[in-house]
PDB file of C-alpha atoms and ligand atoms in Angstrom:
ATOM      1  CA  UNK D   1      72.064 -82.517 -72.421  1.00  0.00           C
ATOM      2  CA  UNK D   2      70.568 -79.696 -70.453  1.00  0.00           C
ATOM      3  CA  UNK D   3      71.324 -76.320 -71.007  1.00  0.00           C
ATOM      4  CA  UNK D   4      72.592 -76.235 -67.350  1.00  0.00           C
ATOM      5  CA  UNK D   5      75.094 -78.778 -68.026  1.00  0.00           C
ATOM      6  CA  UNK D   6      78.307 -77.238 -69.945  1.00  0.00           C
ATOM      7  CA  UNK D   7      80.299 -80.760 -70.435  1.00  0.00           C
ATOM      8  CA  UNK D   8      79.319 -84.397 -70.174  1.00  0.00           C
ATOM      9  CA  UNK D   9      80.715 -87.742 -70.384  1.00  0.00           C
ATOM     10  CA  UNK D  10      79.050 -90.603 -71.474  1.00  0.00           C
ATOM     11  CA  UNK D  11      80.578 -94.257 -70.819  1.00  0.00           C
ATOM     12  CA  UNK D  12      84.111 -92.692 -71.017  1.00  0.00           C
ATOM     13  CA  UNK D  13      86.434 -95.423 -70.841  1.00  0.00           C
ATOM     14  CA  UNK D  14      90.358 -95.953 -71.462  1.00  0.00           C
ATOM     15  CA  UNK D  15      92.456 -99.120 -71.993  1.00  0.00           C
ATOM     16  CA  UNK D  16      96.234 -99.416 -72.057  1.00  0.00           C
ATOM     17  CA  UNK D  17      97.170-102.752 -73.510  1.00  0.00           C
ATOM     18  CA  UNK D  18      94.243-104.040 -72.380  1.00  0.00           C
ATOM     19  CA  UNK D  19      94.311-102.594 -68.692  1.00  0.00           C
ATOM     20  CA  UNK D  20      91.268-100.160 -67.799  1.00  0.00           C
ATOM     21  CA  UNK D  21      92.489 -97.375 -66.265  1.00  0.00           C
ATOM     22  CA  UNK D  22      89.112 -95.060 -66.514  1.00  0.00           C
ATOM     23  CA  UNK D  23      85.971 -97.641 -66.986  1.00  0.00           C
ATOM     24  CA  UNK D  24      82.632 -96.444 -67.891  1.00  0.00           C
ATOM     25  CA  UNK D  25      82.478 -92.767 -66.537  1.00  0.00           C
ATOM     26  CA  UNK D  26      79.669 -90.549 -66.792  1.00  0.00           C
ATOM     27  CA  UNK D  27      80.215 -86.800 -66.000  1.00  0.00           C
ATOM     28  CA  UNK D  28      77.868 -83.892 -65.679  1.00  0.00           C
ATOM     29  CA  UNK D  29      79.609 -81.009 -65.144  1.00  0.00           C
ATOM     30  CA  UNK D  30      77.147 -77.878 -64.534  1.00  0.00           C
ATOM     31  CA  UNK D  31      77.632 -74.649 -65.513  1.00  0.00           C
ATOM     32  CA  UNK D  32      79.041 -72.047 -63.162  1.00  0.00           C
ATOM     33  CA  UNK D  33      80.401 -74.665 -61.147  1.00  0.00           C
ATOM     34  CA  UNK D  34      83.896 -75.587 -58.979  1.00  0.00           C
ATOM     35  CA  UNK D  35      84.282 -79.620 -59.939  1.00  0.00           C
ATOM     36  CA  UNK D  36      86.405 -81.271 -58.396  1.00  0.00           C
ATOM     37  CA  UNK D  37      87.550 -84.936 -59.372  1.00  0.00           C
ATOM     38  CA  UNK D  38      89.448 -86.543 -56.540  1.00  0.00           C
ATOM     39  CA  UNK D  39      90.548 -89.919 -55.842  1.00  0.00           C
ATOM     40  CA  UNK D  40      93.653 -92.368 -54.689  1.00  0.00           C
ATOM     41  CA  UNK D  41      96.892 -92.430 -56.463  1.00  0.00           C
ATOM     42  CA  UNK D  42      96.064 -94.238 -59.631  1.00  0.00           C
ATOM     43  CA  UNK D  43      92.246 -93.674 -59.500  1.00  0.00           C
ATOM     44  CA  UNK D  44      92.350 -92.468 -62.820  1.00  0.00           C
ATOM     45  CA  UNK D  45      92.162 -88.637 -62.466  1.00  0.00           C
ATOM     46  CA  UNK D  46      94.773 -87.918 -65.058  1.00  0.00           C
ATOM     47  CA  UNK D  47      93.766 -90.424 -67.330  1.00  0.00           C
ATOM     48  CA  UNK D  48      90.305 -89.037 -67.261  1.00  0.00           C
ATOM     49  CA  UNK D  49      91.150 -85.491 -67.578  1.00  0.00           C
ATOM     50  CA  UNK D  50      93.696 -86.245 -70.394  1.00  0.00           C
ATOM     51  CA  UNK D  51      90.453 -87.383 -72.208  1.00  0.00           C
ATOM     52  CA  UNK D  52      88.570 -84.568 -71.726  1.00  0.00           C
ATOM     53  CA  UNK D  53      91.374 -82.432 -73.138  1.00  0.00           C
ATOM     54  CA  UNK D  54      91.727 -84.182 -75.869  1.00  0.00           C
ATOM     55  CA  UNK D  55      95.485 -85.711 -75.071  1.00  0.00           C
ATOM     56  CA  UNK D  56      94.049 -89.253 -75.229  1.00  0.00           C
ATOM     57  CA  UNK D  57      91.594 -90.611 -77.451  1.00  0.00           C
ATOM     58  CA  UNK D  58      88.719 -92.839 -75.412  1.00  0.00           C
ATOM     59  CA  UNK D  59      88.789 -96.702 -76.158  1.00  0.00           C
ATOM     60  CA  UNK D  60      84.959 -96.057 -75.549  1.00  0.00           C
ATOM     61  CA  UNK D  61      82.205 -93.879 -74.786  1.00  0.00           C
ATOM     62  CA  UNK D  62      81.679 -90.007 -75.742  1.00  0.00           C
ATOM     63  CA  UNK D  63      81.939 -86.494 -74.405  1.00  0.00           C
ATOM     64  CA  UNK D  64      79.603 -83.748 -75.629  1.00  0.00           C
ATOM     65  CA  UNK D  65      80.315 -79.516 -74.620  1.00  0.00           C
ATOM     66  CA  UNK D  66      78.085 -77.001 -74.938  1.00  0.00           C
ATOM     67  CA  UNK D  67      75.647 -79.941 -76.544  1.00  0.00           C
ATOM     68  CA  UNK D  68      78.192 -80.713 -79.530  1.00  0.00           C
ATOM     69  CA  UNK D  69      80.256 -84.035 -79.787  1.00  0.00           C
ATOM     70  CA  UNK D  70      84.171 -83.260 -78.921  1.00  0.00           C
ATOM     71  CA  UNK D  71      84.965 -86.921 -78.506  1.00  0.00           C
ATOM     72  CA  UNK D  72      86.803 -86.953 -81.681  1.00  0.00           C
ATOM     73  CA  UNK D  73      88.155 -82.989 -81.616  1.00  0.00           C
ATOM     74  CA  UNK D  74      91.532 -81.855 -81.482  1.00  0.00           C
ATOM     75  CA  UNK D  75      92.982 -80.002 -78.312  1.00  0.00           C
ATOM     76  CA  UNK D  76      93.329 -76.494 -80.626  1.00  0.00           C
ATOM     77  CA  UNK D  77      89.743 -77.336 -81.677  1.00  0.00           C
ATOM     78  CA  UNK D  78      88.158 -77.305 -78.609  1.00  0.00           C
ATOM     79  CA  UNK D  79      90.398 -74.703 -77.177  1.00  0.00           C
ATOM     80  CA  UNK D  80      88.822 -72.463 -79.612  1.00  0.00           C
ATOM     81  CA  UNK D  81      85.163 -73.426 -78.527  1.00  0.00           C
ATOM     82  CA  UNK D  82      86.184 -71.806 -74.840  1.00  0.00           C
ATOM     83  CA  UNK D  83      87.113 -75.412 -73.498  1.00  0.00           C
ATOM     84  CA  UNK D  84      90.784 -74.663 -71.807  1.00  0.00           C
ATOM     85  CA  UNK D  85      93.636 -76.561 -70.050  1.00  0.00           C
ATOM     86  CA  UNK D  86      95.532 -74.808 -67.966  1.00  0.00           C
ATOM     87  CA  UNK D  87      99.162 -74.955 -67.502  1.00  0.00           C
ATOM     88  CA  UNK D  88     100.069 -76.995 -70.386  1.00  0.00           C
ATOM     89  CA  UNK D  89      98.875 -74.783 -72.657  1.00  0.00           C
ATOM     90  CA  UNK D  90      99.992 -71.997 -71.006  1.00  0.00           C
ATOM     91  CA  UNK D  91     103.462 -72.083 -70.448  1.00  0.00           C
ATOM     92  CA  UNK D  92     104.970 -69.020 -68.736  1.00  0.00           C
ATOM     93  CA  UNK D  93     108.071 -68.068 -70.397  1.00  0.00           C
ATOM     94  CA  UNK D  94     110.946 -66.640 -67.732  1.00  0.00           C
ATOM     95  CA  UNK D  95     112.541 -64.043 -69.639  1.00  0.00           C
ATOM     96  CA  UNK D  96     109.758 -61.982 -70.729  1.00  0.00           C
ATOM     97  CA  UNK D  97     107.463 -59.655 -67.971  1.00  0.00           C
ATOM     98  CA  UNK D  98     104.089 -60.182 -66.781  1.00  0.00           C
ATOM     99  CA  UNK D  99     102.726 -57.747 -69.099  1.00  0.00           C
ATOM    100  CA  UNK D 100     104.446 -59.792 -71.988  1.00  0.00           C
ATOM    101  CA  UNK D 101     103.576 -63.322 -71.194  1.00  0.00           C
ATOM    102  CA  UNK D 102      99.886 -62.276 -71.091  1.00  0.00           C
ATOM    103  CA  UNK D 103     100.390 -60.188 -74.131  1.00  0.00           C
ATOM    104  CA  UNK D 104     101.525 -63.465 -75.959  1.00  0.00           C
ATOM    105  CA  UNK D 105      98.401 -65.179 -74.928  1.00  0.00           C
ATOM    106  CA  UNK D 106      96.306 -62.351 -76.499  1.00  0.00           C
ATOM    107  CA  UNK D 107      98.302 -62.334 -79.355  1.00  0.00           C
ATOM    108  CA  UNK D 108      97.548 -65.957 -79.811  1.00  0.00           C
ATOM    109  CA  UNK D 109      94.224 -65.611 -79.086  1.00  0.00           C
ATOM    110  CA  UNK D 110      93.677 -62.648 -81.641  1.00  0.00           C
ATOM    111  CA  UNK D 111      95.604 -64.625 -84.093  1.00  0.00           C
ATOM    112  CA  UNK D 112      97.851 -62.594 -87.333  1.00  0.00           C
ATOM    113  CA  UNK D 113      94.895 -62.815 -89.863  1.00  0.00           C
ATOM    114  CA  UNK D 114      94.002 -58.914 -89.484  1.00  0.00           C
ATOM    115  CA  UNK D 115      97.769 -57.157 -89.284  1.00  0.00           C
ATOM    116  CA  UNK D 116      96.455 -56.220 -85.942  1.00  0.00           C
ATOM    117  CA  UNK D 117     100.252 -55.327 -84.647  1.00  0.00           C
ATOM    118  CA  UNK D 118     100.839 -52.996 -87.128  1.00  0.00           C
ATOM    119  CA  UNK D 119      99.380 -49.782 -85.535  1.00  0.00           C
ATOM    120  CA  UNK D 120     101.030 -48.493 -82.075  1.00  0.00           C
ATOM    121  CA  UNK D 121      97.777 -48.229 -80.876  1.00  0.00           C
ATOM    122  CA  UNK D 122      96.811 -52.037 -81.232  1.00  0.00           C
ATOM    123  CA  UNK D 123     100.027 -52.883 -79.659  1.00  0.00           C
ATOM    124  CA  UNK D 124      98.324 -50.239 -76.617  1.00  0.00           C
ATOM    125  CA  UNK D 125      94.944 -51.525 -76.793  1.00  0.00           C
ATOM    126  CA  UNK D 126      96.879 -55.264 -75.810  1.00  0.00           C
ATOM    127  CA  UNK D 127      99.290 -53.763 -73.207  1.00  0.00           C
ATOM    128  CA  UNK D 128      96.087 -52.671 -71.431  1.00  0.00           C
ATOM    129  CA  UNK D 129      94.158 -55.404 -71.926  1.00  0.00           C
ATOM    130  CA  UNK D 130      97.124 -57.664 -70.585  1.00  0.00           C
ATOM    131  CA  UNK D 131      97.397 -55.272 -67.411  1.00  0.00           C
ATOM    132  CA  UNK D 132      93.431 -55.792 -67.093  1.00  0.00           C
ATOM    133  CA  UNK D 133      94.200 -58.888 -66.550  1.00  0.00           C
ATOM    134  CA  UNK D 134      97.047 -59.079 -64.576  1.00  0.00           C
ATOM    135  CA  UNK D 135      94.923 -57.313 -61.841  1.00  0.00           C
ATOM    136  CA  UNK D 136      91.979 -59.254 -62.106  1.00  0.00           C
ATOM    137  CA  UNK D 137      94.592 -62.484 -60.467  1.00  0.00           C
ATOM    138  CA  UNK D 138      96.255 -60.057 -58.061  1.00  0.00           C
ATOM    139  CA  UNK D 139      99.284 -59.144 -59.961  1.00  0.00           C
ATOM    140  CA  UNK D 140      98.784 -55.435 -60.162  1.00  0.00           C
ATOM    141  CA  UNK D 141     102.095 -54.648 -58.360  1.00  0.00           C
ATOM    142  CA  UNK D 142     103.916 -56.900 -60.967  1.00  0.00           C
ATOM    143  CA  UNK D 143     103.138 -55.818 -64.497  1.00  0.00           C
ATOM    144  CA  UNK D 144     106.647 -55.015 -65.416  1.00  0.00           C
ATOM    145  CA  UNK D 145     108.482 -57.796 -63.207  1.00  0.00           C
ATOM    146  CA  UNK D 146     110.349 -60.652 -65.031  1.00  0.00           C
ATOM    147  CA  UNK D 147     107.928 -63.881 -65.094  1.00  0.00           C
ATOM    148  CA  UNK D 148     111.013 -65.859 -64.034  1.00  0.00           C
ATOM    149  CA  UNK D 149     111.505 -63.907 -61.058  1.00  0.00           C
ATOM    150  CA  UNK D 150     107.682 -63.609 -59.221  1.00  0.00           C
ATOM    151  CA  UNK D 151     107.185 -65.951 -56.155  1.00  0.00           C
ATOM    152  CA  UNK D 152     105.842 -69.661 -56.989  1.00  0.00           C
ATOM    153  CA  UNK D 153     102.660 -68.591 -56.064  1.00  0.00           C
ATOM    154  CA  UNK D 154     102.341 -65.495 -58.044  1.00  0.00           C
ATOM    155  CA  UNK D 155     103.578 -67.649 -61.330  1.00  0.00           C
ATOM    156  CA  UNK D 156     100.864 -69.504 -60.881  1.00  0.00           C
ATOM    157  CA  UNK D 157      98.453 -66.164 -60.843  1.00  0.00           C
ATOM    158  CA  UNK D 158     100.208 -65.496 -63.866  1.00  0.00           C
ATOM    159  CA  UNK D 159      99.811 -68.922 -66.027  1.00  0.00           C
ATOM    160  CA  UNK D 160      96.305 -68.158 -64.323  1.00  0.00           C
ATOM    161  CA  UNK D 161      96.122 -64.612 -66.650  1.00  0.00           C
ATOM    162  CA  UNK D 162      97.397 -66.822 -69.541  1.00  0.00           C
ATOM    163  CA  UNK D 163      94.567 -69.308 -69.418  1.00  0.00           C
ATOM    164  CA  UNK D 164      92.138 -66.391 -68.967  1.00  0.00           C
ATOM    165  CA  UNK D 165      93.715 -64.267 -72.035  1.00  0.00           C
ATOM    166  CA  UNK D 166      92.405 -67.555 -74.314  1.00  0.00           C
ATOM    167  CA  UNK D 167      88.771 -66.421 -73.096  1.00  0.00           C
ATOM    168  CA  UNK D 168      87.734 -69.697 -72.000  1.00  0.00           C
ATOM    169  CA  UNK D 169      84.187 -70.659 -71.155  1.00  0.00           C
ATOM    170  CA  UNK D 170      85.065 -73.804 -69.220  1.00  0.00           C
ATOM    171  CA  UNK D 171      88.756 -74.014 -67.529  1.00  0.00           C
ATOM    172  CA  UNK D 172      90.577 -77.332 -66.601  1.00  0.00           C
ATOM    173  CA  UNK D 173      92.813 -77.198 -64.384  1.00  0.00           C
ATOM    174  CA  UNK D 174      95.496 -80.097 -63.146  1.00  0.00           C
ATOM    175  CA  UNK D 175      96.528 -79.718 -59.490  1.00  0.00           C
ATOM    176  CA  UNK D 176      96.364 -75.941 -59.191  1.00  0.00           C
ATOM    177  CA  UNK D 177      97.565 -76.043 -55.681  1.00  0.00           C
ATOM    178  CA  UNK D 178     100.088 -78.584 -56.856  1.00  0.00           C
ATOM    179  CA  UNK D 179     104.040 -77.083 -55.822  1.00  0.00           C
ATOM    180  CA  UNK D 180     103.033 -74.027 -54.343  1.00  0.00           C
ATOM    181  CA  UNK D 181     103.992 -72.497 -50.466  1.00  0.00           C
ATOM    182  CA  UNK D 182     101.160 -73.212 -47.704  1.00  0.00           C
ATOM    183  CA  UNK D 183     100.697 -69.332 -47.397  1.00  0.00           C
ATOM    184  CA  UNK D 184      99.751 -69.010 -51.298  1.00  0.00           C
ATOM    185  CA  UNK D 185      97.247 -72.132 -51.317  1.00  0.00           C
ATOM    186  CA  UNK D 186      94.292 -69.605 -49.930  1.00  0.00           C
ATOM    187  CA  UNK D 187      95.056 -67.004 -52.267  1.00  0.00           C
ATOM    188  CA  UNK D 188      95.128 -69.038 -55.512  1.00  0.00           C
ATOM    189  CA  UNK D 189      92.254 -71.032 -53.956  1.00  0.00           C
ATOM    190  CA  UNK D 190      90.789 -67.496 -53.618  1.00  0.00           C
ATOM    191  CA  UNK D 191      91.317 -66.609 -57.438  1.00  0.00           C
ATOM    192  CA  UNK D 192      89.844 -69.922 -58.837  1.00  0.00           C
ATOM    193  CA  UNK D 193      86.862 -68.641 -57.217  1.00  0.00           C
ATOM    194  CA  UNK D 194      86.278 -65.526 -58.319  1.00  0.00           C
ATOM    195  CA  UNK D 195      88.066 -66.734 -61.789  1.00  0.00           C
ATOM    196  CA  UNK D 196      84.666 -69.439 -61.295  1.00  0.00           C
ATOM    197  CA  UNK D 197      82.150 -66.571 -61.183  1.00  0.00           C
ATOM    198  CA  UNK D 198      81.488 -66.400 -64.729  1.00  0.00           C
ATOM    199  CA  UNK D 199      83.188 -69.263 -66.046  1.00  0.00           C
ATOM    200  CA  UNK D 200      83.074 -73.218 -65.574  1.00  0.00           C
ATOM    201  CA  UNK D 201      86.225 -75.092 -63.543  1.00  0.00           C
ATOM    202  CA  UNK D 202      86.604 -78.196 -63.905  1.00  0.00           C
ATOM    203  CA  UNK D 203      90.148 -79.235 -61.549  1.00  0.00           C
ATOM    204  CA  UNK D 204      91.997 -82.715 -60.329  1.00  0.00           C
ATOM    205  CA  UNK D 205      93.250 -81.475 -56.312  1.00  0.00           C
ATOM    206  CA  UNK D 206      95.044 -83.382 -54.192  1.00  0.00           C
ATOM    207  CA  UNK D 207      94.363 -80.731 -51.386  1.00  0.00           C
ATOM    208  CA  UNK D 208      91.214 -81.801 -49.127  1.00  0.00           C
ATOM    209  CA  UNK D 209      91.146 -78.573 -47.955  1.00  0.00           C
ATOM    210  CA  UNK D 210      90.763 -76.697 -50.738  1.00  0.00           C
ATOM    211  CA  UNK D 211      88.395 -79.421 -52.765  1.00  0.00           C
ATOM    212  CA  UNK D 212      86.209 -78.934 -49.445  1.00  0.00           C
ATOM    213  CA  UNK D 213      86.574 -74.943 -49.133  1.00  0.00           C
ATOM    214  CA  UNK D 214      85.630 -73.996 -52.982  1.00  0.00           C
ATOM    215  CA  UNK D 215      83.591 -77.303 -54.711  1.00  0.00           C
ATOM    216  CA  UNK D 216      80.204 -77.418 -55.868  1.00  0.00           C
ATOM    217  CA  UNK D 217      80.615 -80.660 -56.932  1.00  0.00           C
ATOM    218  CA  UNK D 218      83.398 -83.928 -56.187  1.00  0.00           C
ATOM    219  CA  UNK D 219      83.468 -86.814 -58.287  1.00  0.00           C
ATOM    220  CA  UNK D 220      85.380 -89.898 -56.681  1.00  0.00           C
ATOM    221  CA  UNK D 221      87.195 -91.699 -58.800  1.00  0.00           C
ATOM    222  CA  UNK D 222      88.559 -95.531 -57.697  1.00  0.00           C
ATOM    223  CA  UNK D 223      90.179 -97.821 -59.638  1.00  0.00           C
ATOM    224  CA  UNK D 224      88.679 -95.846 -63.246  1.00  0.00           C
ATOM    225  CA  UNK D 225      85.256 -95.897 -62.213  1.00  0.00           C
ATOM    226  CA  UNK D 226      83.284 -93.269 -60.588  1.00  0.00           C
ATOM    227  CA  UNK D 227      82.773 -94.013 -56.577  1.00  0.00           C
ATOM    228  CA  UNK D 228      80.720 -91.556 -55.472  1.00  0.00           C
ATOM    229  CA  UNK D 229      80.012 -87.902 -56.461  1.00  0.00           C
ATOM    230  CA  UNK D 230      78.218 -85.269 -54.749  1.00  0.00           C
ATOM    231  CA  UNK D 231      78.898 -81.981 -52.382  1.00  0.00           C
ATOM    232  CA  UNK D 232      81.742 -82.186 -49.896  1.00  0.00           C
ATOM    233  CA  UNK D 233      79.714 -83.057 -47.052  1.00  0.00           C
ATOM    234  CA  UNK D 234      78.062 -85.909 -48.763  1.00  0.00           C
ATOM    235  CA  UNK D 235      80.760 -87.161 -49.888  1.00  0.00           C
ATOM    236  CA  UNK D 236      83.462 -86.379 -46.905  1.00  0.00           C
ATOM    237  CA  UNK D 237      80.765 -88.690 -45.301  1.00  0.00           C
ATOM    238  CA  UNK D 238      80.410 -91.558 -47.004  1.00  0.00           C
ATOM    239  CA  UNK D 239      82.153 -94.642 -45.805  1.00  0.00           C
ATOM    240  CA  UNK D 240      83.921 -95.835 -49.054  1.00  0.00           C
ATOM    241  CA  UNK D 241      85.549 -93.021 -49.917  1.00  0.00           C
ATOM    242  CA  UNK D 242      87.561 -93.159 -46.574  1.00  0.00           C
ATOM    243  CA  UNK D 243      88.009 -96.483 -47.100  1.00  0.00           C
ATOM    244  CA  UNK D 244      89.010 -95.385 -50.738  1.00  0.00           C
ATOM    245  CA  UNK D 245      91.957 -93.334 -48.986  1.00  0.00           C
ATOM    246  CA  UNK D 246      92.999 -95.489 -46.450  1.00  0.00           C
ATOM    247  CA  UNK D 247      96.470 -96.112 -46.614  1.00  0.00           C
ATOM    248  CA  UNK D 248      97.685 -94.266 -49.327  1.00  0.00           C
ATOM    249  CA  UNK D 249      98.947 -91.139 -47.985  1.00  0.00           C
ATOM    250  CA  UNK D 250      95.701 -88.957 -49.024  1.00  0.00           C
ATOM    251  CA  UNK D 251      93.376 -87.285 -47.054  1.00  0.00           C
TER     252      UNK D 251
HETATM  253  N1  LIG H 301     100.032 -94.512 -70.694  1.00  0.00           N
HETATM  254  C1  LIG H 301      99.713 -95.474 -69.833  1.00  0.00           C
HETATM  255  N2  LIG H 301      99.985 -96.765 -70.083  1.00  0.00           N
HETATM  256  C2  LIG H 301      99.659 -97.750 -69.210  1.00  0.00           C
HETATM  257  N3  LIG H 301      99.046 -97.519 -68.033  1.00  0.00           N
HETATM  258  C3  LIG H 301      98.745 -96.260 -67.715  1.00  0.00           C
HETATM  259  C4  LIG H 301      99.069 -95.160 -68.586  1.00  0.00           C
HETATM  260  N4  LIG H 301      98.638 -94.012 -67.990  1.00  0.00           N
HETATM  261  C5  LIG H 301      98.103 -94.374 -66.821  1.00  0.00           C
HETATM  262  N5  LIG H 301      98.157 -95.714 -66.642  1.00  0.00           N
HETATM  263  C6  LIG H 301      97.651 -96.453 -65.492  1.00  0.00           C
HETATM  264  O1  LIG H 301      96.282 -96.092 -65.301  1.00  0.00           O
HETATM  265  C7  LIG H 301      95.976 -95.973 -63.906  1.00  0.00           C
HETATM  266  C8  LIG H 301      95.420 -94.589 -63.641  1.00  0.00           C
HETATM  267  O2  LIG H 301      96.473 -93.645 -63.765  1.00  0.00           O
HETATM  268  P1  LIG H 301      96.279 -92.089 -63.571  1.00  0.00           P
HETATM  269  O3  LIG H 301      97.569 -91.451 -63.831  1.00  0.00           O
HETATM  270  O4  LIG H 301      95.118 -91.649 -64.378  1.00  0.00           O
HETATM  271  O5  LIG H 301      95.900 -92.007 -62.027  1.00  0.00           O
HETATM  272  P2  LIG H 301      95.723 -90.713 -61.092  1.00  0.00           P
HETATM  273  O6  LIG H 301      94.387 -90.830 -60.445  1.00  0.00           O
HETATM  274  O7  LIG H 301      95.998 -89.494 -61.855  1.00  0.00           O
HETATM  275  O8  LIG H 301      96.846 -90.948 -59.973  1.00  0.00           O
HETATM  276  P3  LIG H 301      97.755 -89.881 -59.184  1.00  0.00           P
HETATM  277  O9  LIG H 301      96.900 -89.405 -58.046  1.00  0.00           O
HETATM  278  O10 LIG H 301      98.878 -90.713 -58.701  1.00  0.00           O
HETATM  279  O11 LIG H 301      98.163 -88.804 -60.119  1.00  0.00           O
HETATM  280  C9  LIG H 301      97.264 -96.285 -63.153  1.00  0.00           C
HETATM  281  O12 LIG H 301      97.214 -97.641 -62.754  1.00  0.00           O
HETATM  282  C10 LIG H 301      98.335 -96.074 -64.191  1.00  0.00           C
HETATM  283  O13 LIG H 301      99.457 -96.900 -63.944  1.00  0.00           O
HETATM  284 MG1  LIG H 302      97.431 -87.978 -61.714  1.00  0.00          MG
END
């Protein structure tokens, strides 16, 4: 694996009783980048991305990060290396401010093996650091406001803090744009960008728009296996992956 390439799949398959829902996939994801993986309902997207994160084990095939083998890892496990899911892992909790929510994902981050809380000052050093943060996805007007309170789209800057509190080298995210108002799609859109400057995003969108407006990269997935792959153009062009979409409601 080149050192250009942060996460790869090799073969990556899944059965389900026998049914192949992602056959034979081969992913290079490079570093730096916006990849998107698109495809018709029941292309395998989820499947595929639910192996990467470690919620399903492949039937065959491996995936390596950073040049070490995480087929057989645990989600915690490669959480740790800097490999992050997004919104799963990060749920926002409603009754507790921006400041706090982010504060818990430092706290989990930092771990309790040093007694860090003990001093006032560490419990500063985290408010800031959570605030940092809170700015950096446009939330600088809502540090104190109750998580369960903030705008759709602003929660989702939020669980966006949360990721970004675990530190992660590579994020994965699972319909960002997924639920939220037409007016906040540029804005997150937007922050996955900037979020993408230093950092690796890997990301199943339903949105054209947005998959065309911010990608490097789209891998099409039909039927499990991988259709095409390329930059939007290339692949906005190519015959079979309108054919792909024909009739089911997408694109
Ligand atoms: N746990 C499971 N058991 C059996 N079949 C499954 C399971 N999970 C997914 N499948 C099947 O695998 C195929 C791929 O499903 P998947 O959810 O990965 O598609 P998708 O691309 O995410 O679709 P969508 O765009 O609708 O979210 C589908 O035919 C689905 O019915
Ligand atoms: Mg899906």
């Amino acid at each position: 694996m080149s050192d250009d390439v942060i996460l790869a799949t090799e073969g990556l398959t899944k059965e389900f009783r026998g049914f192949v829902a992602v056959r034979d996939v081969s992913l290079r994801v490079r570093r730096h980048t916006i990849h998107a993986l698109i495809g018709p309902n029941g292309a395998g997207k989820t499947t595929c991305f639910n192996l990467l994160t470690k919620f399903l084990v492949p039937t065959r095939g491996s995936i390596h990060y950073n040049g070490r083998d995480i087929t057989r890892a645990a989600p915690a496990q490669i959480a740790r290396m800097g490999l992050v899911r997004s919104f799963q892992i990060s749920a926002v909790f409603p009754h507790l401010s921006v400041r706090e929510n982010i504060r818990v994902a430092l706290q989990r981050k930092l771990g309790t093996a040093f007694h860090f809380w003990r001093s006032e000052s560490s419990l500063d050093q985290l408010n800031d650091r959570a605030d940092q943060l809170a700015d950096e996805v446009g939330l600088s007007e809502y540090h104190g406001a109750t998580a369960g309170e903030l705008p759709y789209g602003r929660k989702r800057a939020l669980e966006i803090a949360t990721t970004l509190a675990l530190e992660p080298e590579m994020l994965l995210l699972d319909e960002p744009m997924a639920g939220l108002a037409h007016g906040d799609i540029p804005r997150i859109a937007e922050l996955i960008k900037r979020v993408a400057t230093n950092r690796t995003v890997l990301m199943v969108e339903h949105n054209m728009k947005v998959v065309a407006d911010i990608s490097d990269t789209i891998t099409v997935l039909q039927r499990g296996e991988v259709l095409t792959e390329g930059p939007y153009a290339s692949v906005a062009e190519d015959p079979r992956v309108k054919e792909a979409y024909m009739g089911t409601g997408h694109g």
